[in-house]
Short mmCIF file of C-alpha atoms and ligand atoms in Angstrom, two decimals:
data_model
loop_
_atom_site.label_atom_id
_atom_site.label_comp_id
_atom_site.label_asym_id
_atom_site.label_seq_id
_atom_site.Cartn_x
_atom_site.Cartn_y
_atom_site.Cartn_z
CA MET A 21 -125.57 -26.48 154.08
CA ASN A 22 -128.73 -24.38 154.61
CA LYS A 23 -129.00 -23.89 150.87
CA LEU A 24 -128.76 -27.66 150.32
CA GLN A 25 -131.35 -28.32 153.02
CA SER A 26 -133.82 -25.83 151.53
CA PHE A 27 -133.20 -27.30 148.03
CA LEU A 28 -133.95 -30.82 149.32
CA THR A 29 -137.04 -29.66 151.23
CA ARG A 30 -138.38 -27.86 148.14
CA GLY A 31 -137.73 -31.00 146.09
CA GLN A 32 -139.56 -33.16 148.62
CA ASP A 33 -142.54 -30.74 148.63
CA PHE A 34 -142.65 -30.74 144.83
CA TRP A 35 -142.76 -34.55 144.60
CA GLN A 36 -145.32 -34.74 147.46
CA LYS A 37 -147.66 -32.37 145.60
CA PHE A 38 -146.96 -34.14 142.30
CA TYR A 39 -147.88 -37.50 143.87
CA GLU A 40 -151.08 -36.10 145.44
CA LYS A 41 -152.12 -34.64 142.08
CA LYS A 42 -151.05 -37.39 139.61
CA GLY A 43 -150.93 -40.53 141.80
CA LYS A 44 -148.69 -43.59 141.29
CA LYS A 45 -149.27 -43.63 137.54
CA GLY A 46 -147.91 -40.11 137.12
CA VAL A 47 -144.80 -40.90 139.15
CA ALA A 48 -144.23 -44.08 137.09
CA GLN A 49 -144.56 -42.07 133.85
CA VAL A 50 -142.01 -39.50 135.01
CA ALA A 51 -139.65 -42.27 136.16
CA ALA A 52 -139.96 -44.00 132.75
CA LEU A 53 -139.28 -40.72 130.96
CA GLY A 54 -136.26 -40.07 133.18
CA LEU A 55 -134.84 -43.53 132.52
CA GLY A 56 -135.51 -43.10 128.78
CA LEU A 57 -133.62 -39.80 128.73
CA LEU A 58 -130.72 -41.30 130.68
CA TYR A 59 -130.52 -44.19 128.18
CA LEU A 60 -130.71 -41.76 125.24
CA GLN A 61 -127.89 -39.55 126.51
CA TYR A 62 -125.77 -42.70 127.11
CA GLN A 63 -126.41 -43.85 123.52
CA VAL A 64 -125.56 -40.39 122.13
CA ARG A 65 -122.31 -40.29 124.12
CA LYS A 66 -121.44 -43.84 123.07
CA HIS A 67 -122.07 -43.21 119.36
CA ASN A 68 -120.03 -40.05 119.34
CA GLY A 69 -117.13 -41.70 121.18
CA TRP A 70 -117.59 -39.52 124.28
CA LEU A 71 -117.43 -42.36 126.85
CA LYS A 72 -114.24 -43.08 128.81
CA LYS A 73 -111.65 -44.56 126.43
CA LYS A 74 -108.79 -46.91 127.21
CA SER A 75 -105.25 -46.24 126.03
CA VAL A 76 -103.68 -48.39 123.31
CA VAL A 77 -100.20 -46.87 123.59
CA ASN A 78 -97.67 -49.72 123.10
CA GLU A 79 -100.50 -52.27 122.87
CA HIS A 80 -99.83 -54.96 120.27
CA ILE A 81 -102.79 -54.91 117.87
CA PHE A 82 -103.04 -57.77 115.35
CA ILE A 83 -105.38 -57.14 112.40
CA THR A 84 -106.34 -59.80 109.84
CA GLY A 85 -107.16 -58.56 106.34
CA GLY A 86 -105.43 -55.27 107.16
CA ALA A 87 -104.15 -54.62 103.63
CA SER A 88 -107.27 -52.82 102.44
CA GLY A 89 -110.66 -51.38 103.38
CA ILE A 90 -111.54 -50.96 107.04
CA GLY A 91 -108.68 -53.24 108.15
CA LYS A 92 -106.15 -50.84 106.61
CA ASN A 93 -107.96 -47.81 108.05
CA MET A 94 -108.04 -49.36 111.53
CA ALA A 95 -104.31 -50.10 111.30
CA LEU A 96 -103.57 -46.47 110.41
CA ARG A 97 -105.82 -45.12 113.21
CA PHE A 98 -104.48 -47.42 115.92
CA ALA A 99 -100.89 -46.67 114.84
CA ARG A 100 -101.67 -42.96 115.24
CA LEU A 101 -102.86 -43.73 118.78
CA GLY A 102 -99.44 -45.23 119.61
CA ALA A 103 -100.16 -48.96 119.20
CA LYS A 104 -97.70 -51.53 117.79
CA ILE A 105 -99.40 -52.87 114.67
CA SER A 106 -99.27 -56.33 113.10
CA ILE A 107 -101.11 -56.94 109.85
CA VAL A 108 -101.71 -60.22 108.06
CA ASP A 109 -103.27 -60.55 104.62
CA VAL A 110 -103.13 -62.71 101.50
CA ASN A 111 -102.47 -59.64 99.36
CA GLU A 112 -98.73 -59.18 99.95
CA ASP A 113 -98.19 -56.07 97.80
CA ALA A 114 -101.02 -54.12 99.43
CA LEU A 115 -99.89 -55.40 102.85
CA ASN A 116 -96.35 -54.09 102.31
CA GLN A 117 -97.70 -50.72 101.20
CA VAL A 118 -99.76 -50.32 104.40
CA VAL A 119 -96.84 -51.37 106.60
CA GLY A 120 -94.55 -48.93 104.72
CA GLN A 121 -97.09 -46.12 105.10
CA ILE A 122 -97.40 -46.67 108.88
CA ASN A 123 -93.65 -46.99 109.39
CA SER A 124 -92.92 -43.82 107.42
CA LEU A 125 -95.36 -41.94 109.66
CA HIS A 126 -94.62 -43.49 113.06
CA GLY A 127 -91.11 -45.02 112.93
CA GLU A 128 -89.72 -48.14 111.31
CA LYS A 129 -90.83 -50.52 114.08
CA ALA A 130 -94.40 -49.25 114.33
CA ALA A 131 -95.89 -51.88 112.05
CA PHE A 132 -95.06 -55.36 110.83
CA GLY A 133 -96.78 -57.42 108.15
CA VAL A 134 -96.85 -61.10 107.28
CA LYS A 135 -98.45 -62.76 104.29
CA CYS A 136 -100.96 -65.20 105.75
CA ASP A 137 -104.08 -67.06 104.71
CA VAL A 138 -106.30 -66.96 107.80
CA SER A 139 -108.21 -70.03 106.66
CA ASP A 140 -105.03 -72.11 107.10
CA PRO A 141 -104.33 -72.81 110.81
CA GLN A 142 -100.59 -73.40 110.25
CA SER A 143 -100.25 -70.14 108.32
CA VAL A 144 -102.00 -68.31 111.22
CA LYS A 145 -99.73 -69.99 113.80
CA ASN A 146 -96.56 -69.00 111.91
CA ALA A 147 -97.73 -65.43 111.30
CA ILE A 148 -98.66 -64.84 114.94
CA LYS A 149 -95.29 -66.16 116.11
CA LYS A 150 -93.43 -63.86 113.68
CA CYS A 151 -95.46 -60.82 114.80
CA ILE A 152 -94.86 -61.56 118.51
CA ASP A 153 -91.13 -62.00 117.81
CA PHE A 154 -90.98 -58.74 115.87
CA HIS A 155 -92.73 -56.58 118.48
CA GLN A 156 -91.34 -58.60 121.42
CA LYS A 157 -94.82 -58.51 122.91
CA LYS A 158 -97.80 -60.85 123.13
CA ILE A 159 -100.92 -59.77 121.27
CA ASP A 160 -103.16 -57.45 123.33
CA ILE A 161 -105.91 -56.80 120.79
CA LEU A 162 -106.87 -59.27 118.04
CA ILE A 163 -109.11 -57.92 115.27
CA ASN A 164 -110.64 -60.66 113.11
CA ASN A 165 -111.42 -58.53 110.07
CA ALA A 166 -110.43 -60.56 106.96
CA GLY A 167 -113.51 -61.37 104.94
CA VAL A 168 -114.75 -62.29 101.47
CA VAL A 169 -118.10 -62.24 99.67
CA SER A 170 -119.19 -64.32 96.67
CA GLY A 171 -122.51 -62.56 96.05
CA LYS A 172 -123.91 -65.74 94.47
CA GLN A 173 -127.35 -67.34 94.76
CA ILE A 174 -127.33 -70.77 96.44
CA LEU A 175 -127.61 -72.80 93.19
CA GLU A 176 -125.02 -70.63 91.37
CA ASN A 177 -122.36 -70.98 94.02
CA THR A 178 -119.58 -73.58 93.83
CA ASP A 179 -118.42 -76.05 96.48
CA ALA A 180 -115.07 -74.25 96.64
CA GLY A 181 -116.75 -70.82 96.83
CA ILE A 182 -118.96 -71.84 99.74
CA ALA A 183 -116.07 -73.44 101.63
CA ARG A 184 -113.89 -70.34 101.05
CA THR A 185 -116.50 -67.97 102.50
CA MET A 186 -117.11 -70.15 105.55
CA ASN A 187 -113.40 -70.82 106.17
CA ILE A 188 -112.30 -67.18 105.95
CA ASN A 189 -115.31 -65.45 107.53
CA THR A 190 -116.01 -67.90 110.36
CA THR A 191 -113.72 -70.88 110.90
CA ALA A 192 -110.59 -68.69 110.78
CA HIS A 193 -111.78 -66.94 113.96
CA HIS A 194 -111.13 -70.20 115.81
CA TRP A 195 -107.56 -70.40 114.44
CA THR A 196 -106.60 -66.87 115.49
CA VAL A 197 -108.44 -66.83 118.83
CA ARG A 198 -107.06 -70.22 119.89
CA GLU A 199 -103.51 -68.88 119.33
CA VAL A 200 -103.92 -65.79 121.54
CA LEU A 201 -106.71 -66.39 124.08
CA GLY A 202 -104.66 -68.51 126.53
CA ASP A 203 -102.04 -65.75 126.95
CA MET A 204 -104.73 -63.07 127.25
CA ILE A 205 -106.50 -65.01 130.01
CA ALA A 206 -103.22 -65.69 131.82
CA ASN A 207 -102.19 -62.01 131.58
CA LYS A 208 -105.70 -60.90 132.66
CA HIS A 209 -105.57 -58.49 129.72
CA GLY A 210 -106.76 -58.63 126.14
CA HIS A 211 -109.49 -57.84 123.67
CA ILE A 212 -110.94 -59.88 120.80
CA VAL A 213 -112.77 -57.97 118.10
CA THR A 214 -115.02 -59.71 115.57
CA ILE A 215 -115.81 -57.78 112.41
CA ALA A 216 -119.09 -59.48 111.51
CA SER A 217 -121.94 -57.76 109.66
CA ILE A 218 -125.63 -56.92 109.90
CA ALA A 219 -125.78 -59.96 107.56
CA GLY A 220 -124.99 -61.91 110.73
CA TRP A 221 -128.46 -61.02 112.03
CA VAL A 222 -130.58 -60.63 108.89
CA GLY A 223 -130.73 -63.04 105.94
CA VAL A 224 -130.40 -61.49 102.47
CA ARG A 225 -131.25 -62.96 99.03
CA GLY A 226 -128.00 -63.65 97.13
CA LEU A 227 -125.89 -63.73 100.29
CA ALA A 228 -126.59 -67.21 101.67
CA ASP A 229 -122.95 -68.24 102.16
CA TYR A 230 -121.98 -64.79 103.45
CA CYS A 231 -124.97 -64.61 105.85
CA ALA A 232 -124.31 -68.15 107.09
CA SER A 233 -120.67 -67.22 107.72
CA LYS A 234 -121.52 -63.94 109.47
CA PHE A 235 -124.30 -65.52 111.60
CA GLY A 236 -121.50 -67.94 112.56
CA ALA A 237 -119.15 -65.08 113.42
CA VAL A 238 -121.83 -63.40 115.59
CA GLY A 239 -122.48 -66.73 117.34
CA PHE A 240 -118.75 -67.25 117.82
CA ASP A 241 -118.38 -63.84 119.47
CA GLU A 242 -121.37 -64.41 121.75
CA SER A 243 -120.17 -67.86 122.86
CA LEU A 244 -116.69 -66.49 123.51
CA ARG A 245 -118.18 -63.66 125.59
CA PHE A 246 -120.13 -66.15 127.74
CA GLU A 247 -117.05 -68.36 128.19
CA LEU A 248 -115.12 -65.34 129.43
CA ARG A 249 -117.98 -64.16 131.68
CA ALA A 250 -118.20 -67.62 133.29
CA THR A 251 -114.62 -67.29 134.53
CA LYS A 252 -114.96 -63.56 135.33
CA SER A 253 -112.11 -62.96 132.86
CA ASN A 254 -110.82 -59.43 132.18
CA VAL A 255 -110.53 -60.22 128.46
CA LYS A 256 -112.98 -58.07 126.48
CA THR A 257 -114.91 -58.84 123.32
CA THR A 258 -116.46 -56.55 120.70
CA CYS A 259 -118.65 -57.65 117.80
CA ILE A 260 -119.10 -55.16 114.96
CA CYS A 261 -122.11 -55.54 112.68
CA PRO A 262 -122.14 -52.92 109.93
CA TYR A 263 -124.48 -52.38 106.99
CA PHE A 264 -122.79 -51.87 103.56
CA ILE A 265 -119.57 -49.82 103.67
CA ASN A 266 -118.14 -48.13 100.55
CA THR A 267 -114.83 -50.04 100.60
CA GLY A 268 -115.48 -51.72 97.24
CA MET A 269 -116.21 -55.16 98.71
CA PHE A 270 -119.94 -54.69 98.07
CA ASP A 271 -119.76 -52.53 94.93
CA GLY A 272 -123.12 -52.48 93.16
CA ALA A 273 -125.17 -53.31 96.27
CA LYS A 274 -127.97 -50.78 96.74
CA SER A 275 -129.97 -49.27 99.57
CA LYS A 276 -133.60 -48.62 98.54
CA PHE A 277 -133.97 -45.90 101.19
CA PRO A 278 -130.50 -44.35 101.51
CA LEU A 279 -131.72 -41.64 103.90
CA LEU A 280 -132.94 -44.31 106.31
CA PHE A 281 -130.27 -46.94 105.60
CA PRO A 282 -127.21 -45.10 104.24
CA ILE A 283 -124.25 -46.94 102.71
CA LEU A 284 -121.61 -46.19 105.36
CA SER A 285 -118.43 -44.33 104.47
CA GLU A 286 -115.14 -46.10 105.18
CA ASN A 287 -114.14 -43.18 107.35
CA TYR A 288 -117.31 -43.21 109.49
CA ALA A 289 -117.23 -47.00 109.90
CA THR A 290 -113.57 -46.94 110.98
CA THR A 291 -114.13 -44.14 113.51
CA ARG A 292 -117.12 -45.98 115.00
CA ILE A 293 -115.20 -49.29 115.20
CA VAL A 294 -112.09 -47.72 116.77
CA ASN A 295 -114.25 -45.89 119.34
CA ALA A 296 -116.15 -49.12 120.10
CA VAL A 297 -112.87 -50.90 120.83
CA LEU A 298 -111.54 -48.03 122.95
CA GLN A 299 -114.85 -47.84 124.85
CA ASP A 300 -114.97 -51.63 125.38
CA GLU A 301 -118.40 -51.94 123.74
CA THR A 302 -119.75 -55.47 123.33
CA VAL A 303 -122.01 -55.38 120.24
CA VAL A 304 -122.27 -52.57 117.70
CA ILE A 305 -124.96 -52.54 115.01
CA MET A 306 -124.49 -49.70 112.56
CA PRO A 307 -126.33 -47.64 111.58
CA ILE A 308 -128.21 -47.77 114.88
CA ILE A 309 -131.63 -47.85 113.13
CA LEU A 310 -130.91 -51.45 112.06
CA ASN A 311 -131.42 -52.54 115.68
CA LEU A 312 -135.12 -52.21 114.79
CA SER A 313 -134.91 -55.07 112.28
CA ILE A 314 -133.61 -57.36 115.02
CA MET A 315 -136.37 -56.22 117.38
CA VAL A 316 -139.08 -56.79 114.74
CA LYS A 317 -137.68 -60.26 114.06
CA ALA A 318 -137.68 -61.11 117.77
CA ILE A 319 -141.15 -59.75 118.57
CA PHE A 320 -143.39 -60.15 115.51
CA PRO A 321 -144.48 -63.21 113.48
CA THR A 322 -142.16 -64.15 110.60
CA CYS A 323 -144.63 -62.99 107.92
CA ILE A 324 -144.55 -59.42 109.30
CA TYR A 325 -140.75 -59.45 109.43
CA ASP A 326 -140.48 -60.86 105.87
CA ASN A 327 -142.86 -58.26 104.45
CA MET A 328 -141.01 -55.49 106.25
CA MET A 329 -137.65 -56.63 104.84
CA GLU A 330 -139.15 -56.70 101.32
CA LEU A 331 -140.84 -53.32 101.79
CA PHE A 332 -137.54 -51.71 102.84
CA GLY A 333 -135.74 -53.35 99.90
CA VAL A 334 -133.36 -55.40 102.05
CA SER A 335 -133.95 -58.56 100.04
CA GLU A 336 -133.26 -56.80 96.71
CA SER A 337 -130.14 -54.94 97.88
CA MET A 338 -127.81 -57.48 96.19
CA ASP A 339 -129.61 -57.55 92.81
CA HIS A 340 -127.00 -55.31 91.11
CA PHE A 341 -123.99 -56.54 93.10
CA LYS A 342 -120.67 -56.46 91.23
CA GLY A 343 -118.14 -56.70 94.08
CA ARG A 344 -114.47 -55.96 93.64
CA GLN A 345 -113.53 -55.91 89.98
CA GLN A 346 -110.06 -57.48 90.32
N1 NAD B 22 -117.67 -53.53 103.00
C1 NAD B 22 -118.84 -53.79 103.55
O1 NAD B 22 -119.90 -53.36 103.07
C2 NAD B 22 -118.92 -54.62 104.81
C3 NAD B 22 -120.12 -54.63 105.52
C4 NAD B 22 -120.21 -55.39 106.68
C5 NAD B 22 -119.11 -56.12 107.10
N2 NAD B 22 -117.97 -56.09 106.38
C6 NAD B 22 -116.85 -56.91 106.84
O2 NAD B 22 -115.75 -56.08 107.14
C7 NAD B 22 -114.53 -56.80 106.92
C8 NAD B 22 -113.59 -55.95 106.05
O3 NAD B 22 -114.24 -55.70 104.85
P1 NAD B 22 -113.77 -54.56 103.81
O4 NAD B 22 -114.99 -53.93 103.30
O5 NAD B 22 -112.70 -53.74 104.40
O6 NAD B 22 -113.22 -55.51 102.65
P2 NAD B 22 -111.84 -55.54 101.87
O7 NAD B 22 -112.03 -56.49 100.75
O8 NAD B 22 -111.38 -54.16 101.57
O9 NAD B 22 -110.84 -56.15 102.96
C9 NAD B 22 -110.79 -57.52 103.25
C10 NAD B 22 -109.33 -57.92 103.36
O10 NAD B 22 -109.29 -59.29 103.73
C11 NAD B 22 -108.23 -59.89 103.01
N3 NAD B 22 -108.41 -61.33 102.91
C12 NAD B 22 -109.30 -62.02 102.15
N4 NAD B 22 -109.13 -63.33 102.31
C13 NAD B 22 -108.12 -63.49 103.20
C14 NAD B 22 -107.48 -64.63 103.76
N5 NAD B 22 -107.83 -65.88 103.42
N6 NAD B 22 -106.48 -64.42 104.65
C15 NAD B 22 -106.08 -63.17 104.98
N7 NAD B 22 -106.65 -62.05 104.47
C16 NAD B 22 -107.66 -62.22 103.59
C17 NAD B 22 -108.28 -59.23 101.63
O11 NAD B 22 -107.07 -59.37 100.92
C18 NAD B 22 -108.56 -57.79 102.03
O12 NAD B 22 -107.36 -57.06 102.23
C19 NAD B 22 -114.94 -58.13 106.29
O13 NAD B 22 -114.95 -59.12 107.27
C20 NAD B 22 -116.34 -57.86 105.79
O14 NAD B 22 -117.09 -59.04 105.71
C21 NAD B 22 -117.83 -55.35 105.26
#
C-alpha cells in the first residue's frame, strides 16, 4: 500500500512540475500522443487478429459463392474452427469438390452444398431451406460473398451484363438477408457479412457496373447496421472492402505501386476476413493504407482527389484486365 501511495505521489509531482513547465499546451500534446498510441496499438492488435474472438463451434455458417476463391477459403477455415458449413454456388462441380474436401477432413456432416443462383429469390429461398434442414439449425452467420465482374467500359457493356453484375453483387443481398434476418433478430444472435470491395468506395475506369454494385453493397451494409442499431439488436454486421486479391477474378489488373498498394494474396485476405468476423469488426478496408483515399475524398476538393487517383494509377489499374479465362 505504501509503495502504491509513493508511486501515486511521485506521479502527481511529475505531472505538477510538467504542467508548471509546459503549461496547458504541453499537457494537451502529451494527451494527444497518448491517445494516438492507444489507437495505434488497438489497430495493430485488430489487424493481427489479437483482439478477443468469438467461438464459431457448431455455428451454422452460410456462404454464397463458396465454390472458389475467398468463399472456398473461408469455408475451409470456418470448418476447421468447428462450424457447420453451407455453401451455395452456380458452379455445381466446384461446389461439390469443396463440400467433399471439407467432409473428408471434418466428418461427413460438416458441410452441405446446394446449387443456387443468388440473383434468383426463389432459388435462394429453396437453398436456405435445404441447408437449414440438413444441419437442423437456423443460420447463425450469413456471408454474402458471391460476385462477378465484367471489366467493361460503360459503352461496351451489354444490358444483360449490367443487370447480371447488379443482381448478383447487390440485389442478391436483399434476397439472402430477408430470408435469415427475422430469425436472427428473434434469436438475439446472428451475423451478416458483406463481401464488398474498395471499389465500393472509389470509382475506377472500366469498372462502372462493378463499382455501382459494390457502392450498393456498402450502402446496404451500412443501412442494415443502422436498422439493427435502432432496435439495439444483438445481430452483428461486417463489411469487407478489399483491394485486388489474386483469386483469378481480376487477372490482368495491375497496381502501379505494388509496394504501397499490393495485390492481396488469397491466404492473407481470408485470414483477415475470418479474424474480422471473429472479432465482430464493422468495416474492414484492406490494405489499411486505402483508408487514406476515403479520407482524401471526404476532406479535399474533387480535383485534388481525382489527380491523386490518377497519380497513384488507380484509374489505369483495369487497362490490362483479362479476368477469369473460362
Ligand atoms: N478477387 C478480387 O480481387 C476481389 C477484390 C475485392 C472484392 N472481391 C469480392 O470478393 C468476392 C469473392 O471474389 P473471389 O475473388 O473469390 O471470386 P471468385 O470468382 O473466385 O468467386 C466468386 C464465386 O461466386 C460464384 N457466383 C457467381 N455468380 C453467382 C450466382 N449468381 N450465384 C451463386 N454464386 C455465384 C462463382 O461461381 C464463384 O464461385 C466477390 O464478391 C468479389 O466481388 C474480390
